[in-house]
mmCIF file of N, CA and C in Angstrom:
data_model
loop_
_atom_site.group_PDB
_atom_site.id
_atom_site.type_symbol
_atom_site.label_atom_id
_atom_site.label_comp_id
_atom_site.label_asym_id
_atom_site.label_seq_id
_atom_site.Cartn_x
_atom_site.Cartn_y
_atom_site.Cartn_z
ATOM 1 N N VAL A 266 0.952 -1.216 0.005
ATOM 2 C CA VAL A 266 0.076 -0.132 0.160
ATOM 3 C C VAL A 266 0.991 1.168 -0.014
ATOM 4 N N GLN A 267 0.592 1.771 -1.031
ATOM 5 C CA GLN A 267 1.456 3.448 -1.183
ATOM 6 C C GLN A 267 0.661 4.230 -1.626
ATOM 7 N N LEU A 268 0.994 5.650 -1.211
ATOM 8 C CA LEU A 268 0.764 6.782 -1.806
ATOM 9 C C LEU A 268 1.898 7.914 -2.281
ATOM 10 N N GLN A 269 1.686 8.340 -3.382
ATOM 11 C CA GLN A 269 3.214 8.969 -3.685
ATOM 12 C C GLN A 269 2.530 10.742 -4.361
ATOM 13 N N ALA A 270 3.257 11.337 -3.772
ATOM 14 C CA ALA A 270 2.694 12.632 -4.170
ATOM 15 C C ALA A 270 3.525 13.274 -4.903
ATOM 16 N N SER A 271 3.666 13.922 -6.262
ATOM 17 C CA SER A 271 4.387 14.265 -6.985
ATOM 18 C C SER A 271 3.745 15.877 -7.337
ATOM 19 N N GLY A 272 4.690 16.514 -8.239
ATOM 20 C CA GLY A 272 4.186 17.872 -8.643
ATOM 21 C C GLY A 272 4.439 19.162 -8.068
ATOM 22 N N GLY A 273 5.129 19.192 -6.859
ATOM 23 C CA GLY A 273 5.444 20.230 -6.146
ATOM 24 C C GLY A 273 6.715 21.207 -6.774
ATOM 25 N N GLY A 274 7.229 22.197 -6.340
ATOM 26 C CA GLY A 274 8.592 22.837 -6.804
ATOM 27 C C GLY A 274 8.219 24.244 -6.470
ATOM 28 N N SER A 275 9.142 25.116 -6.792
ATOM 29 C CA SER A 275 9.327 26.078 -6.514
ATOM 30 C C SER A 275 8.373 27.120 -7.381
ATOM 31 N N VAL A 276 7.869 27.916 -6.871
ATOM 32 C CA VAL A 276 6.622 29.450 -7.242
ATOM 33 C C VAL A 276 6.662 30.418 -7.226
ATOM 34 N N GLN A 277 6.647 31.485 -7.630
ATOM 35 C CA GLN A 277 6.507 32.910 -7.054
ATOM 36 C C GLN A 277 5.091 33.068 -6.710
ATOM 37 N N PRO A 278 4.953 33.943 -5.551
ATOM 38 C CA PRO A 278 3.454 34.177 -5.047
ATOM 39 C C PRO A 278 2.619 34.918 -6.566
ATOM 40 N N GLY A 279 1.260 34.214 -6.074
ATOM 41 C CA GLY A 279 0.442 34.220 -7.118
ATOM 42 C C GLY A 279 0.299 32.893 -8.213
ATOM 43 N N GLY A 280 1.178 31.813 -8.446
ATOM 44 C CA GLY A 280 1.650 31.142 -9.130
ATOM 45 C C GLY A 280 0.472 30.168 -8.539
ATOM 46 N N SER A 281 0.786 28.783 -9.660
ATOM 47 C CA SER A 281 -0.130 27.428 -9.557
ATOM 48 C C SER A 281 0.707 26.717 -9.500
ATOM 49 N N LEU A 282 0.264 25.268 -8.898
ATOM 50 C CA LEU A 282 1.277 24.064 -9.084
ATOM 51 C C LEU A 282 -0.118 23.437 -9.041
ATOM 52 N N ARG A 283 0.003 21.831 -9.605
ATOM 53 C CA ARG A 283 -0.798 21.025 -9.519
ATOM 54 C C ARG A 283 -0.129 19.889 -8.712
ATOM 55 N N LEU A 284 -1.036 19.370 -7.600
ATOM 56 C CA LEU A 284 -0.374 18.137 -6.984
ATOM 57 C C LEU A 284 -0.866 16.610 -7.299
ATOM 58 N N SER A 285 -0.194 15.744 -7.394
ATOM 59 C CA SER A 285 -0.907 14.668 -7.961
ATOM 60 C C SER A 285 -0.785 13.575 -6.759
ATOM 61 N N CYS A 286 -1.757 12.648 -6.391
ATOM 62 C CA CYS A 286 -1.280 11.784 -5.184
ATOM 63 C C CYS A 286 -1.956 10.232 -5.859
ATOM 64 N N LYS A 287 -0.454 9.663 -6.063
ATOM 65 C CA LYS A 287 -0.998 8.239 -6.978
ATOM 66 C C LYS A 287 -1.167 7.350 -5.837
ATOM 67 N N ALA A 288 -1.929 6.413 -5.803
ATOM 68 C CA ALA A 288 -1.904 4.968 -4.866
ATOM 69 C C ALA A 288 -1.674 3.871 -5.814
ATOM 70 N N SER A 289 -0.714 2.894 -4.754
ATOM 71 C CA SER A 289 -0.508 1.701 -5.461
ATOM 72 C C SER A 289 -0.871 0.879 -4.187
ATOM 73 N N GLY A 290 -1.004 -0.483 -4.646
ATOM 74 C CA GLY A 290 -1.155 -1.673 -3.998
ATOM 75 C C GLY A 290 -2.636 -1.701 -3.496
ATOM 76 N N PHE A 291 -3.526 -0.654 -3.342
ATOM 77 C CA PHE A 291 -4.999 -0.776 -3.602
ATOM 78 C C PHE A 291 -5.461 0.216 -4.390
ATOM 79 N N GLN A 292 -7.444 0.198 -4.081
ATOM 80 C CA GLN A 292 -8.042 0.692 -5.306
ATOM 81 C C GLN A 292 -8.569 2.003 -3.972
ATOM 82 N N ILE A 293 -8.708 3.303 -4.850
ATOM 83 C CA ILE A 293 -8.948 4.237 -3.635
ATOM 84 C C ILE A 293 -10.481 4.340 -3.619
ATOM 85 N N ASP A 294 -11.155 3.685 -4.365
ATOM 86 C CA ASP A 294 -12.575 3.897 -4.807
ATOM 87 C C ASP A 294 -13.404 4.066 -3.652
ATOM 88 N N ASP A 295 -13.399 3.123 -2.426
ATOM 89 C CA ASP A 295 -13.801 3.758 -1.498
ATOM 90 C C ASP A 295 -13.072 4.114 0.137
ATOM 91 N N TYR A 296 -12.028 4.966 -0.712
ATOM 92 C CA TYR A 296 -11.839 5.792 0.407
ATOM 93 C C TYR A 296 -11.510 6.975 0.332
ATOM 94 N N ALA A 297 -11.639 7.624 1.534
ATOM 95 C CA ALA A 297 -11.591 9.425 1.453
ATOM 96 C C ALA A 297 -10.152 9.730 1.436
ATOM 97 N N ILE A 298 -9.677 10.232 0.805
ATOM 98 C CA ILE A 298 -8.499 10.659 0.469
ATOM 99 C C ILE A 298 -7.989 12.237 0.901
ATOM 100 N N GLY A 299 -6.890 12.663 1.918
ATOM 101 C CA GLY A 299 -6.823 13.887 2.014
ATOM 102 C C GLY A 299 -5.404 14.574 1.756
ATOM 103 N N TRP A 300 -5.142 15.778 1.769
ATOM 104 C CA TRP A 300 -4.147 16.266 1.618
ATOM 105 C C TRP A 300 -3.637 17.117 2.924
ATOM 106 N N PHE A 301 -2.663 17.259 3.159
ATOM 107 C CA PHE A 301 -2.052 17.525 4.568
ATOM 108 C C PHE A 301 -0.738 18.228 4.369
ATOM 109 N N ARG A 302 -0.445 19.088 5.117
ATOM 110 C CA ARG A 302 1.430 20.014 4.834
ATOM 111 C C ARG A 302 1.557 20.034 6.211
ATOM 112 N N LEU A 303 3.278 20.021 5.971
ATOM 113 C CA LEU A 303 4.183 20.545 7.193
ATOM 114 C C LEU A 303 4.946 21.565 6.499
ATOM 115 N N PRO A 304 4.442 22.723 7.262
ATOM 116 C CA PRO A 304 5.240 24.428 7.059
ATOM 117 C C PRO A 304 6.247 24.089 7.830
ATOM 118 N N PRO A 305 7.428 24.291 7.527
ATOM 119 C CA PRO A 305 8.847 24.586 8.131
ATOM 120 C C PRO A 305 8.623 25.325 9.432
ATOM 121 N N GLY A 306 9.172 24.216 10.445
ATOM 122 C CA GLY A 306 9.102 24.868 11.916
ATOM 123 C C GLY A 306 7.961 25.047 12.369
ATOM 124 N N LYS A 307 6.572 24.222 11.790
ATOM 125 C CA LYS A 307 5.454 24.261 12.230
ATOM 126 C C LYS A 307 4.573 22.871 12.417
ATOM 127 N N GLN A 308 3.596 22.773 12.988
ATOM 128 C CA GLN A 308 2.675 21.318 12.943
ATOM 129 C C GLN A 308 1.971 21.229 12.008
ATOM 130 N N ARG A 309 1.782 20.053 11.578
ATOM 131 C CA ARG A 309 1.182 19.635 10.553
ATOM 132 C C ARG A 309 -0.339 20.180 10.740
ATOM 133 N N GLU A 310 -0.707 20.395 9.539
ATOM 134 C CA GLU A 310 -2.122 20.774 9.141
ATOM 135 C C GLU A 310 -2.709 20.417 7.884
ATOM 136 N N GLY A 311 -3.995 19.862 8.452
ATOM 137 C CA GLY A 311 -4.923 19.184 7.157
ATOM 138 C C GLY A 311 -5.169 20.801 6.280
ATOM 139 N N VAL A 312 -5.081 19.892 4.772
ATOM 140 C CA VAL A 312 -5.463 21.118 4.011
ATOM 141 C C VAL A 312 -6.838 20.667 3.548
ATOM 142 N N ASN A 313 -7.420 19.753 2.937
ATOM 143 C CA ASN A 313 -8.366 19.321 2.561
ATOM 144 C C ASN A 313 -8.728 17.750 1.961
ATOM 145 N N CYS A 314 -10.153 17.679 1.950
ATOM 146 C CA CYS A 314 -10.291 16.119 1.757
ATOM 147 C C CYS A 314 -11.268 15.754 0.656
ATOM 148 N N ILE A 315 -11.324 14.468 0.033
ATOM 149 C CA ILE A 315 -12.074 14.282 -0.936
ATOM 150 C C ILE A 315 -12.691 12.740 -0.385
ATOM 151 N N SER A 316 -14.451 12.557 0.079
ATOM 152 C CA SER A 316 -14.629 11.529 0.264
ATOM 153 C C SER A 316 -14.671 10.602 -0.814
ATOM 154 N N ASN A 317 -15.347 9.084 -0.463
ATOM 155 C CA ASN A 317 -15.542 8.196 -1.448
ATOM 156 C C ASN A 317 -16.428 8.599 -2.770
ATOM 157 N N ALA A 318 -17.437 9.404 -2.089
ATOM 158 C CA ALA A 318 -18.560 9.935 -2.611
ATOM 159 C C ALA A 318 -18.723 11.632 -3.170
ATOM 160 N N TYR A 319 -17.352 11.616 -3.241
ATOM 161 C CA TYR A 319 -16.675 13.230 -3.643
ATOM 162 C C TYR A 319 -17.281 14.215 -2.978
ATOM 163 N N LYS A 320 -17.447 14.158 -1.796
ATOM 164 C CA LYS A 320 -17.869 15.386 -0.931
ATOM 165 C C LYS A 320 -16.511 15.901 -0.287
ATOM 166 N N ILE A 321 -16.630 17.146 -0.139
ATOM 167 C CA ILE A 321 -15.058 17.747 -0.010
ATOM 168 C C ILE A 321 -15.030 18.374 0.897
ATOM 169 N N ARG A 322 -14.148 18.525 1.975
ATOM 170 C CA ARG A 322 -14.329 18.777 3.494
ATOM 171 C C ARG A 322 -12.703 19.596 3.345
ATOM 172 N N TYR A 323 -13.335 21.182 3.727
ATOM 173 C CA TYR A 323 -11.667 21.754 4.115
ATOM 174 C C TYR A 323 -11.046 21.964 5.296
ATOM 175 N N TYR A 324 -9.913 21.536 5.641
ATOM 176 C CA TYR A 324 -9.871 21.837 7.009
ATOM 177 C C TYR A 324 -8.797 23.212 7.319
ATOM 178 N N THR A 325 -8.823 23.850 6.119
ATOM 179 C CA THR A 325 -7.742 25.228 6.972
ATOM 180 C C THR A 325 -8.927 26.352 5.797
ATOM 181 N N ASP A 326 -9.298 27.511 6.468
ATOM 182 C CA ASP A 326 -10.122 28.585 5.712
ATOM 183 C C ASP A 326 -9.441 29.178 4.693
ATOM 184 N N SER A 327 -7.947 29.312 5.225
ATOM 185 C CA SER A 327 -6.907 30.306 4.521
ATOM 186 C C SER A 327 -6.870 29.376 2.594
ATOM 187 N N VAL A 328 -7.329 28.384 2.612
ATOM 188 C CA VAL A 328 -7.018 27.948 0.488
ATOM 189 C C VAL A 328 -8.467 27.472 0.075
ATOM 190 N N LYS A 329 -9.476 27.994 0.930
ATOM 191 C CA LYS A 329 -10.860 27.717 0.010
ATOM 192 C C LYS A 329 -10.622 29.195 -0.611
ATOM 193 N N GLY A 330 -11.168 28.481 -2.181
ATOM 194 C CA GLY A 330 -11.080 29.328 -3.215
ATOM 195 C C GLY A 330 -10.080 29.695 -4.016
ATOM 196 N N ARG A 331 -8.418 28.728 -3.072
ATOM 197 C CA ARG A 331 -7.609 28.827 -4.025
ATOM 198 C C ARG A 331 -7.306 27.287 -4.551
ATOM 199 N N PHE A 332 -7.727 26.540 -3.327
ATOM 200 C CA PHE A 332 -7.084 25.146 -3.883
ATOM 201 C C PHE A 332 -8.102 23.897 -4.055
ATOM 202 N N THR A 333 -8.064 23.247 -5.158
ATOM 203 C CA THR A 333 -9.480 22.517 -5.759
ATOM 204 C C THR A 333 -8.815 20.882 -5.695
ATOM 205 N N ILE A 334 -9.605 20.011 -4.933
ATOM 206 C CA ILE A 334 -9.332 18.755 -4.727
ATOM 207 C C ILE A 334 -10.276 18.087 -5.619
ATOM 208 N N SER A 335 -9.723 16.856 -6.480
ATOM 209 C CA SER A 335 -10.106 16.384 -7.252
ATOM 210 C C SER A 335 -9.835 14.747 -6.816
ATOM 211 N N ARG A 336 -10.526 13.734 -7.443
ATOM 212 C CA ARG A 336 -10.215 12.284 -7.931
ATOM 213 C C ARG A 336 -10.423 12.046 -9.022
ATOM 214 N N ASP A 337 -9.718 11.100 -9.638
ATOM 215 C CA ASP A 337 -10.352 10.201 -10.570
ATOM 216 C C ASP A 337 -9.872 8.693 -10.653
ATOM 217 N N ASN A 338 -10.661 8.236 -10.125
ATOM 218 C CA ASN A 338 -10.720 6.764 -9.604
ATOM 219 C C ASN A 338 -10.434 5.387 -10.618
ATOM 220 N N THR A 339 -10.235 5.871 -11.979
ATOM 221 C CA THR A 339 -9.998 5.145 -12.885
ATOM 222 C C THR A 339 -8.279 5.293 -13.142
ATOM 223 N N LYS A 340 -7.831 6.415 -12.800
ATOM 224 C CA LYS A 340 -5.752 6.670 -12.846
ATOM 225 C C LYS A 340 -5.638 6.193 -11.464
ATOM 226 N N ASN A 341 -6.661 6.084 -10.218
ATOM 227 C CA ASN A 341 -6.301 5.594 -8.804
ATOM 228 C C ASN A 341 -5.605 6.803 -8.453
ATOM 229 N N THR A 342 -6.135 8.109 -8.217
ATOM 230 C CA THR A 342 -5.161 9.183 -8.238
ATOM 231 C C THR A 342 -6.021 10.279 -7.813
ATOM 232 N N VAL A 343 -5.562 11.181 -7.011
ATOM 233 C CA VAL A 343 -6.239 12.635 -6.430
ATOM 234 C C VAL A 343 -4.982 13.362 -6.751
ATOM 235 N N TYR A 344 -6.130 14.668 -7.056
ATOM 236 C CA TYR A 344 -5.143 15.880 -7.265
ATOM 237 C C TYR A 344 -5.436 16.989 -6.380
ATOM 238 N N LEU A 345 -4.435 18.079 -6.295
ATOM 239 C CA LEU A 345 -4.657 18.868 -5.587
ATOM 240 C C LEU A 345 -4.165 20.101 -6.678
ATOM 241 N N GLN A 346 -5.484 21.000 -6.934
ATOM 242 C CA GLN A 346 -4.698 22.358 -7.712
ATOM 243 C C GLN A 346 -4.617 23.315 -6.937
ATOM 244 N N MET A 347 -3.590 24.184 -7.089
ATOM 245 C CA MET A 347 -3.410 25.201 -5.880
ATOM 246 C C MET A 347 -3.114 26.632 -7.093
ATOM 247 N N ASN A 348 -4.227 27.621 -6.833
ATOM 248 C CA ASN A 348 -3.776 28.560 -7.780
ATOM 249 C C ASN A 348 -3.699 29.506 -5.971
ATOM 250 N N ASN A 349 -3.438 30.501 -7.092
ATOM 251 C CA ASN A 349 -2.626 32.419 -6.440
ATOM 252 C C ASN A 349 -2.153 31.688 -4.986
ATOM 253 N N LEU A 350 -1.158 30.984 -5.115
ATOM 254 C CA LEU A 350 -0.196 30.637 -4.263
ATOM 255 C C LEU A 350 0.375 31.585 -3.604
ATOM 256 N N LYS A 351 0.854 31.552 -1.834
ATOM 257 C CA LYS A 351 0.907 32.639 -1.102
ATOM 258 C C LYS A 351 2.518 32.248 -0.550
ATOM 259 N N PRO A 352 2.952 32.693 0.330
ATOM 260 C CA PRO A 352 4.439 32.468 1.021
ATOM 261 C C PRO A 352 3.736 31.265 2.054
ATOM 262 N N ASP A 353 2.814 31.594 2.732
ATOM 263 C CA ASP A 353 2.501 30.945 3.713
ATOM 264 C C ASP A 353 1.946 29.310 3.529
ATOM 265 N N ASP A 354 1.933 29.000 1.592
ATOM 266 C CA ASP A 354 1.412 28.059 1.654
ATOM 267 C C ASP A 354 2.740 26.714 1.439
ATOM 268 N N THR A 355 4.013 27.584 1.663
ATOM 269 C CA THR A 355 5.552 26.539 1.506
ATOM 270 C C THR A 355 5.163 25.777 2.536
ATOM 271 N N ALA A 356 5.278 24.698 2.023
ATOM 272 C CA ALA A 356 5.265 23.490 3.162
ATOM 273 C C ALA A 356 5.496 22.304 2.402
ATOM 274 N N LEU A 357 6.047 20.832 2.955
ATOM 275 C CA LEU A 357 5.722 19.509 2.258
ATOM 276 C C LEU A 357 4.318 19.142 2.555
ATOM 277 N N TYR A 358 4.006 18.498 1.406
ATOM 278 C CA TYR A 358 2.959 18.367 1.274
ATOM 279 C C TYR A 358 2.812 16.887 1.041
ATOM 280 N N PHE A 359 1.562 16.405 1.577
ATOM 281 C CA PHE A 359 1.345 14.818 1.761
ATOM 282 C C PHE A 359 0.159 14.649 1.346
ATOM 283 N N CYS A 360 -0.069 13.269 0.596
ATOM 284 C CA CYS A 360 -1.601 12.720 0.895
ATOM 285 C C CYS A 360 -1.840 11.803 1.674
ATOM 286 N N ALA A 361 -3.064 11.274 2.216
ATOM 287 C CA ALA A 361 -3.010 10.301 2.948
ATOM 288 C C ALA A 361 -4.258 9.823 2.784
ATOM 289 N N SER A 362 -4.433 8.493 3.117
ATOM 290 C CA SER A 362 -5.714 7.712 3.146
ATOM 291 C C SER A 362 -6.121 8.062 4.368
ATOM 292 N N GLU A 363 -7.812 8.794 4.449
ATOM 293 C CA GLU A 363 -8.275 8.651 5.931
ATOM 294 C C GLU A 363 -9.576 7.672 6.458
ATOM 295 N N GLY A 364 -9.312 6.353 5.396
ATOM 296 C CA GLY A 364 -9.991 5.319 5.576
ATOM 297 C C GLY A 364 -11.067 5.582 5.066
ATOM 298 N N PHE A 365 -12.154 4.305 5.222
ATOM 299 C CA PHE A 365 -12.786 4.231 4.352
ATOM 300 C C PHE A 365 -14.382 5.289 4.279
ATOM 301 N N TYR A 366 -14.632 5.575 3.251
ATOM 302 C CA TYR A 366 -15.965 6.567 3.196
ATOM 303 C C TYR A 366 -15.374 8.183 3.102
ATOM 304 N N HIS A 367 -15.502 8.637 4.631
ATOM 305 C CA HIS A 367 -15.869 9.812 4.921
ATOM 306 C C HIS A 367 -14.054 10.100 5.452
ATOM 307 N N CYS A 368 -14.193 11.790 4.941
ATOM 308 C CA CYS A 368 -13.270 12.658 5.814
ATOM 309 C C CYS A 368 -12.884 12.573 6.823
ATOM 310 N N MET A 369 -12.283 12.122 7.653
ATOM 311 C CA MET A 369 -12.099 12.553 9.387
ATOM 312 C C MET A 369 -11.149 13.280 9.975
ATOM 313 N N GLY A 370 -10.466 13.959 8.733
ATOM 314 C CA GLY A 370 -9.575 15.056 9.443
ATOM 315 C C GLY A 370 -8.011 14.350 10.058
ATOM 316 N N HIS A 371 -7.875 12.944 9.581
ATOM 317 C CA HIS A 371 -6.396 12.251 10.162
ATOM 318 C C HIS A 371 -6.232 11.220 9.390
ATOM 319 N N PRO A 372 -4.897 11.500 9.270
ATOM 320 C CA PRO A 372 -4.076 10.942 8.007
ATOM 321 C C PRO A 372 -3.929 9.250 8.686
ATOM 322 N N ILE A 373 -4.301 8.322 8.067
ATOM 323 C CA ILE A 373 -3.766 7.061 8.508
ATOM 324 C C ILE A 373 -2.788 6.193 7.564
ATOM 325 N N THR A 374 -3.085 6.343 6.547
ATOM 326 C CA THR A 374 -1.854 5.929 5.598
ATOM 327 C C THR A 374 -1.331 7.043 4.349
ATOM 328 N N ARG A 375 -0.022 7.406 4.979
ATOM 329 C CA ARG A 375 0.059 8.751 4.215
ATOM 330 C C ARG A 375 1.518 8.098 3.437
ATOM 331 N N GLY A 376 1.779 9.078 2.707
ATOM 332 C CA GLY A 376 3.087 8.380 1.343
ATOM 333 C C GLY A 376 3.608 9.591 1.856
ATOM 334 N N GLN A 377 4.945 9.411 1.558
ATOM 335 C CA GLN A 377 5.920 10.578 0.909
ATOM 336 C C GLN A 377 5.697 11.690 0.136
ATOM 337 N N GLY A 378 5.881 13.237 0.951
ATOM 338 C CA GLY A 378 5.488 14.318 0.244
ATOM 339 C C GLY A 378 6.145 14.563 -1.033
ATOM 340 N N THR A 379 5.500 16.075 -1.347
ATOM 341 C CA THR A 379 6.178 16.604 -1.986
ATOM 342 C C THR A 379 6.379 18.361 -1.706
ATOM 343 N N GLN A 380 7.541 18.778 -2.180
ATOM 344 C CA GLN A 380 7.871 20.236 -1.327
ATOM 345 C C GLN A 380 7.024 21.388 -1.911
ATOM 346 N N VAL A 381 6.658 22.391 -1.477
ATOM 347 C CA VAL A 381 6.116 23.416 -2.432
ATOM 348 C C VAL A 381 6.633 24.430 -2.032
ATOM 349 N N THR A 382 7.214 25.198 -2.323
ATOM 350 C CA THR A 382 8.188 26.580 -2.224
ATOM 351 C C THR A 382 7.660 27.836 -2.894
ATOM 352 N N VAL A 383 7.176 28.778 -1.906
ATOM 353 C CA VAL A 383 6.535 30.115 -2.557
ATOM 354 C C VAL A 383 6.955 30.925 -2.017
ATOM 355 N N SER A 384 7.865 31.653 -3.200
ATOM 356 C CA SER A 384 8.924 33.097 -2.652
ATOM 357 C C SER A 384 8.828 33.585 -4.009
ATOM 358 N N SER A 385 9.230 35.071 -3.710
ATOM 359 C CA SER A 385 9.754 35.701 -5.028
ATOM 360 C C SER A 385 11.130 35.932 -5.000
#
C-alpha cells in the first residue's frame, strides 16, 4: 500500500501548481483521501479531503477559493490544484488515506510528500 505525491516545486507568489497523489497496492474507490502539509518549523496542518462520494471537506479556511481537490478513480489518483499561491503555503505536502468513505481529518496511511516553495 503506497501513496506517492508529486508535482511540487518552487513558484512565485500568485503562481499555480497541481499536485498528484498516485495510489498503488489498493484501489482508492472506497476511501477518503486527504491532503496535509507540514510548514517549516510548524505543526502538521490538514488542507482538505475528498470522500468516496466526492464530498469535499476543507480543514483550513486559508485555502478556500484557491485550492481544489479532485479524484479520478480510473487513474487511482487524487489531485490538488493550487492557485494564487502565497508564501504561507510553503510546506511539505503529502496525501493520505483517511479510511473508508468519510473525511475524518486524520491521516491513516500517508505517502511521501512533495515540497512546495512559494517565494519571490
